[in-house]
Amino acid sequence: MADLDPELAARLQFEVPHAARIWNYWMGGKDNFQADRAAGAAVAEVYPEIVVMARQSRRFLIRAVRHLAAEAGIRQFLDVGTGLPTMQNTHEVAQRVAPESRIVYVDNDPMVLVHARALLASTTLEGLTNYVHADYHDPEKILAKAAEALDFREPVAVMFMGVLGYEPDLDVVRSIVGRMLEPLASGSHLVLWDGSDTSPAVVDGADKLVESGGAPYILRSPEQLASCFEGLTMVEPGLVPITRWRPDDSDAEHIDAYGAVARKP
């Protein structure tokens, strides 16, 4: 981090709890600071399952991307709100199955920008990874930039992995998803998961996050999350707790996070 330019370093605000860094802390990563660890620990104290959720969310990503690349034939991925790179990132999973896969990562966070430039490099000569610095509230900008690397005449998998709760208005969320998918080819897919308001403990955890200085995160009901998939065809098993979406073992535990993969007709 010593080689950051002063303007970017100032924007990182190490003393303020930061969503991507808190998530990195829960996942067992090292790209976080004391303020992030304090906020993350406060949430985990009232909702210990948040650590399980963070790590299971990556397993859901792996299974979903593997399905899309191996079974649905998807070769283009638009990962919106990617967060800090960890292990088994989207391009690594997709290019392991199909070396020619092309992946565009999107985030508006300066720290993610620094890490993405350094770490989110294609793992194959045939494939490509790219990074767009943009906010998901501006789908048109994202799509314009992504079109420099992706061919929208061919199917694209659009991914929102636990990020849409930062927008409090469900109608705005639905608009973002719809606008992102609208210009894409038939056969494109939506991959989406988010925290759900399905237990008092997870609601308490969300409240504690705000009390600790973290950005508010809106938990939604499974029914509300399902509305983001209207007009699409669900891939089995539909919208379920992410641990139960095509699990690698039969003992998948329930957690307060629902996700699904769906196809654009």
Short mmCIF file of C-alpha atoms in Angstrom, two decimals:
data_model
loop_
_atom_site.label_atom_id
_atom_site.label_comp_id
_atom_site.label_asym_id
_atom_site.label_seq_id
_atom_site.Cartn_x
_atom_site.Cartn_y
_atom_site.Cartn_z
CA MET A 1 0.00 0.00 0.00
CA ALA A 2 3.05 2.28 0.28
CA ASP A 3 2.98 3.09 -3.44
CA LEU A 4 -0.50 4.62 -3.40
CA ASP A 5 -0.81 8.12 -4.73
CA PRO A 6 -1.78 10.61 -1.97
CA GLU A 7 -5.26 11.32 -3.38
CA LEU A 8 -6.19 7.63 -3.47
CA ALA A 9 -4.68 6.99 -0.04
CA ALA A 10 -6.80 9.79 1.41
CA ARG A 11 -9.96 8.23 -0.03
CA LEU A 12 -9.29 4.86 1.64
CA GLN A 13 -10.08 6.21 5.14
CA PHE A 14 -8.36 3.49 7.14
CA GLU A 15 -9.90 4.76 10.39
CA VAL A 16 -13.49 4.31 9.17
CA PRO A 17 -15.06 0.81 9.04
CA HIS A 18 -15.38 -0.19 5.42
CA ALA A 19 -17.76 -2.77 3.96
CA ALA A 20 -15.30 -4.58 1.69
CA ARG A 21 -12.63 -4.70 4.38
CA ILE A 22 -15.09 -5.92 7.05
CA TRP A 23 -16.17 -8.70 4.69
CA ASN A 24 -12.52 -9.51 4.09
CA TYR A 25 -12.05 -9.79 7.88
CA TRP A 26 -14.98 -12.19 8.20
CA MET A 27 -13.55 -14.30 5.39
CA GLY A 28 -10.24 -14.61 7.20
CA GLY A 29 -8.37 -12.23 4.88
CA LYS A 30 -5.59 -9.80 5.73
CA ASP A 31 -6.70 -6.72 3.79
CA ASN A 32 -8.41 -4.96 6.71
CA PHE A 33 -7.62 -2.50 9.49
CA GLN A 34 -8.43 -2.05 13.17
CA ALA A 35 -11.65 -0.13 12.53
CA ASP A 36 -12.85 -2.90 10.22
CA ARG A 37 -11.93 -5.65 12.68
CA ALA A 38 -13.68 -3.85 15.53
CA ALA A 39 -16.89 -3.44 13.54
CA GLY A 40 -16.72 -7.00 12.23
CA ALA A 41 -16.16 -8.42 15.71
CA ALA A 42 -19.09 -6.42 17.10
CA VAL A 43 -21.43 -7.91 14.51
CA ALA A 44 -20.06 -11.43 15.01
CA GLU A 45 -20.64 -11.10 18.76
CA VAL A 46 -24.41 -10.86 18.28
CA TYR A 47 -24.57 -12.87 15.05
CA PRO A 48 -21.68 -15.36 14.92
CA GLU A 49 -23.10 -16.92 11.76
CA ILE A 50 -21.91 -13.88 9.76
CA VAL A 51 -18.51 -15.54 9.47
CA VAL A 52 -20.15 -18.69 8.12
CA MET A 53 -22.18 -16.56 5.71
CA ALA A 54 -19.09 -14.80 4.40
CA ARG A 55 -17.28 -18.03 3.70
CA GLN A 56 -20.33 -19.86 2.37
CA SER A 57 -21.00 -16.98 -0.02
CA ARG A 58 -17.71 -17.73 -1.73
CA ARG A 59 -18.66 -21.40 -2.00
CA PHE A 60 -21.95 -20.37 -3.61
CA LEU A 61 -20.04 -18.22 -6.10
CA ILE A 62 -17.78 -21.15 -6.95
CA ARG A 63 -20.71 -23.53 -7.52
CA ALA A 64 -22.72 -20.99 -9.53
CA VAL A 65 -19.84 -19.98 -11.81
CA ARG A 66 -18.80 -23.60 -12.26
CA HIS A 67 -22.37 -24.50 -13.29
CA LEU A 68 -22.59 -21.61 -15.73
CA ALA A 69 -19.25 -22.35 -17.35
CA ALA A 70 -19.50 -26.15 -17.39
CA GLU A 71 -23.22 -26.78 -17.92
CA ALA A 72 -24.74 -23.59 -19.36
CA GLY A 73 -21.85 -22.79 -21.70
CA ILE A 74 -21.39 -19.24 -20.44
CA ARG A 75 -18.08 -17.68 -21.42
CA GLN A 76 -18.66 -14.08 -20.29
CA PHE A 77 -19.12 -12.86 -16.72
CA LEU A 78 -19.92 -9.39 -15.37
CA ASP A 79 -19.23 -9.45 -11.61
CA VAL A 80 -20.78 -6.29 -10.14
CA GLY A 81 -19.62 -5.17 -6.71
CA THR A 82 -16.82 -7.71 -6.67
CA GLY A 83 -15.21 -6.57 -3.41
CA LEU A 84 -11.65 -7.34 -2.40
CA PRO A 85 -10.07 -10.26 -4.25
CA THR A 86 -9.74 -13.39 -2.13
CA MET A 87 -9.33 -17.00 -3.17
CA GLN A 88 -11.30 -18.66 -5.98
CA ASN A 89 -12.34 -15.43 -7.67
CA THR A 90 -14.81 -15.52 -10.58
CA HIS A 91 -12.16 -15.57 -13.32
CA GLU A 92 -10.21 -18.37 -11.63
CA VAL A 93 -13.29 -20.60 -11.39
CA ALA A 94 -14.56 -19.83 -14.90
CA GLN A 95 -11.19 -20.11 -16.65
CA ARG A 96 -10.45 -23.39 -14.93
CA VAL A 97 -13.49 -24.80 -16.74
CA ALA A 98 -13.23 -22.76 -19.94
CA PRO A 99 -9.85 -21.07 -20.48
CA GLU A 100 -11.33 -18.66 -23.03
CA SER A 101 -13.73 -17.10 -20.49
CA ARG A 102 -13.85 -13.31 -20.32
CA ILE A 103 -14.58 -11.63 -16.98
CA VAL A 104 -15.26 -7.99 -16.16
CA TYR A 105 -15.17 -6.97 -12.50
CA VAL A 106 -17.03 -3.86 -11.32
CA ASP A 107 -16.63 -1.90 -8.09
CA ASN A 108 -16.64 1.73 -7.00
CA ASP A 109 -14.24 1.27 -4.11
CA PRO A 110 -10.71 2.75 -4.34
CA MET A 111 -9.16 -0.04 -2.26
CA VAL A 112 -10.75 -2.67 -4.49
CA LEU A 113 -9.37 -0.76 -7.49
CA VAL A 114 -5.83 -1.03 -6.12
CA HIS A 115 -6.11 -4.77 -5.47
CA ALA A 116 -7.99 -5.54 -8.67
CA ARG A 117 -5.28 -4.00 -10.81
CA ALA A 118 -2.69 -6.13 -9.06
CA LEU A 119 -4.50 -9.43 -8.53
CA LEU A 120 -7.41 -9.89 -10.91
CA ALA A 121 -5.32 -10.95 -13.88
CA SER A 122 -6.39 -13.60 -16.35
CA THR A 123 -5.11 -17.05 -15.47
CA THR A 124 -4.99 -18.15 -19.13
CA LEU A 125 -3.64 -16.81 -22.42
CA GLU A 126 -6.98 -17.44 -24.12
CA GLY A 127 -9.11 -15.58 -21.59
CA LEU A 128 -9.41 -12.00 -20.38
CA THR A 129 -10.12 -10.11 -17.19
CA ASN A 130 -10.89 -6.43 -16.97
CA TYR A 131 -11.93 -3.97 -14.28
CA VAL A 132 -14.54 -1.18 -14.40
CA HIS A 133 -14.47 1.48 -11.70
CA ALA A 134 -18.15 2.34 -11.39
CA ASP A 135 -21.14 2.36 -9.05
CA TYR A 136 -23.92 -0.16 -9.66
CA HIS A 137 -26.41 2.71 -9.60
CA ASP A 138 -25.13 3.55 -13.08
CA PRO A 139 -25.81 0.41 -15.16
CA GLU A 140 -25.44 2.30 -18.42
CA LYS A 141 -21.87 3.33 -17.59
CA ILE A 142 -21.03 -0.20 -16.50
CA LEU A 143 -22.46 -1.71 -19.66
CA ALA A 144 -20.69 0.80 -21.90
CA LYS A 145 -17.34 0.01 -20.29
CA ALA A 146 -17.99 -3.75 -20.14
CA ALA A 147 -18.85 -3.77 -23.86
CA GLU A 148 -15.21 -2.97 -24.56
CA ALA A 149 -14.34 -6.47 -23.34
CA LEU A 150 -17.57 -8.46 -23.67
CA ASP A 151 -19.72 -9.27 -26.71
CA PHE A 152 -23.35 -8.58 -25.79
CA ARG A 153 -24.51 -10.57 -28.81
CA GLU A 154 -23.48 -13.63 -26.80
CA PRO A 155 -24.82 -14.60 -23.34
CA VAL A 156 -23.36 -12.90 -20.27
CA ALA A 157 -23.72 -13.90 -16.61
CA VAL A 158 -24.40 -10.82 -14.48
CA MET A 159 -23.50 -11.33 -10.82
CA PHE A 160 -24.61 -9.38 -7.72
CA MET A 161 -23.03 -11.22 -4.82
CA GLY A 162 -24.26 -9.84 -1.51
CA VAL A 163 -24.07 -6.16 -2.47
CA LEU A 164 -27.56 -4.90 -3.27
CA GLY A 165 -28.50 -4.36 0.38
CA TYR A 166 -26.57 -1.09 0.30
CA GLU A 167 -29.46 0.32 -1.75
CA PRO A 168 -32.43 0.82 0.62
CA ASP A 169 -35.17 1.06 -2.03
CA LEU A 170 -36.24 -2.30 -3.48
CA ASP A 171 -37.70 -0.62 -6.57
CA VAL A 172 -34.29 0.90 -7.28
CA VAL A 173 -32.66 -2.52 -6.83
CA ARG A 174 -35.10 -4.07 -9.28
CA SER A 175 -34.43 -1.24 -11.74
CA ILE A 176 -30.66 -1.75 -11.49
CA VAL A 177 -30.99 -5.47 -12.18
CA GLY A 178 -33.42 -4.96 -15.04
CA ARG A 179 -31.35 -2.26 -16.74
CA MET A 180 -28.24 -4.40 -16.45
CA LEU A 181 -29.92 -7.37 -18.13
CA GLU A 182 -32.03 -5.53 -20.70
CA PRO A 183 -29.45 -5.20 -23.53
CA LEU A 184 -27.98 -8.67 -23.03
CA ALA A 185 -28.58 -11.64 -25.30
CA SER A 186 -31.08 -14.41 -24.71
CA GLY A 187 -29.41 -17.09 -22.64
CA SER A 188 -27.75 -14.57 -20.36
CA HIS A 189 -28.03 -15.33 -16.64
CA LEU A 190 -28.51 -13.47 -13.38
CA VAL A 191 -26.66 -14.71 -10.30
CA LEU A 192 -27.79 -12.96 -7.14
CA TRP A 193 -27.61 -13.60 -3.42
CA ASP A 194 -28.21 -11.35 -0.45
CA GLY A 195 -28.72 -11.40 3.28
CA SER A 196 -32.27 -12.15 4.38
CA ASP A 197 -34.30 -10.94 7.37
CA THR A 198 -35.11 -14.53 8.31
CA SER A 199 -33.97 -14.54 11.95
CA PRO A 200 -33.90 -12.03 14.83
CA ALA A 201 -30.16 -12.62 15.25
CA VAL A 202 -29.24 -11.50 11.73
CA VAL A 203 -31.36 -8.36 12.17
CA ASP A 204 -29.54 -7.64 15.43
CA GLY A 205 -26.25 -8.11 13.59
CA ALA A 206 -27.24 -5.57 10.94
CA ASP A 207 -28.16 -3.08 13.66
CA LYS A 208 -24.83 -3.66 15.41
CA LEU A 209 -22.98 -2.99 12.15
CA VAL A 210 -24.54 0.47 11.97
CA GLU A 211 -23.83 1.13 15.65
CA SER A 212 -20.17 0.27 15.01
CA GLY A 213 -19.88 2.82 12.22
CA GLY A 214 -20.42 0.52 9.25
CA ALA A 215 -22.64 1.38 6.30
CA PRO A 216 -26.29 0.32 6.78
CA TYR A 217 -27.22 -2.89 5.00
CA ILE A 218 -30.86 -3.66 4.20
CA LEU A 219 -31.92 -7.25 4.82
CA ARG A 220 -34.83 -8.40 2.68
CA SER A 221 -37.31 -11.24 2.75
CA PRO A 222 -36.92 -14.16 0.33
CA GLU A 223 -40.08 -12.93 -1.40
CA GLN A 224 -38.53 -9.51 -1.96
CA LEU A 225 -35.34 -11.05 -3.32
CA ALA A 226 -37.40 -13.30 -5.60
CA SER A 227 -38.94 -10.20 -7.19
CA CYS A 228 -35.52 -9.32 -8.64
CA PHE A 229 -35.81 -12.41 -10.86
CA GLU A 230 -39.16 -11.57 -12.45
CA GLY A 231 -39.25 -12.43 -16.15
CA LEU A 232 -36.36 -14.88 -15.83
CA THR A 233 -36.38 -18.67 -15.71
CA MET A 234 -35.00 -20.04 -12.47
CA VAL A 235 -32.32 -22.71 -12.58
CA GLU A 236 -33.09 -25.54 -10.16
CA PRO A 237 -33.39 -25.46 -7.17
CA GLY A 238 -34.57 -21.84 -7.46
CA LEU A 239 -34.18 -19.26 -4.70
CA VAL A 240 -32.90 -21.05 -1.59
CA PRO A 241 -30.42 -20.47 1.24
CA ILE A 242 -27.08 -20.27 -0.52
CA THR A 243 -25.78 -23.32 1.33
CA ARG A 244 -28.57 -25.33 -0.31
CA TRP A 245 -27.97 -24.24 -3.90
CA ARG A 246 -26.52 -27.39 -5.47
CA PRO A 247 -24.35 -28.14 -2.42
CA ASP A 248 -21.27 -30.30 -2.69
CA ASP A 249 -22.41 -32.24 0.38
CA SER A 250 -25.78 -33.30 1.73
CA ASP A 251 -25.41 -31.65 5.14
CA ALA A 252 -25.79 -28.04 4.00
CA GLU A 253 -26.74 -25.83 6.94
CA HIS A 254 -29.36 -23.10 6.82
CA ILE A 255 -28.08 -19.53 6.92
CA ASP A 256 -29.81 -16.17 6.56
CA ALA A 257 -28.77 -15.59 2.97
CA TYR A 258 -30.74 -16.54 -0.14
CA GLY A 259 -29.51 -16.84 -3.69
CA ALA A 260 -30.42 -18.12 -7.12
CA VAL A 261 -29.31 -18.40 -10.72
CA ALA A 262 -31.81 -17.58 -13.46
CA ARG A 263 -31.78 -17.50 -17.27
CA LYS A 264 -32.97 -14.71 -19.53
CA PRO A 265 -35.41 -16.18 -22.12
#
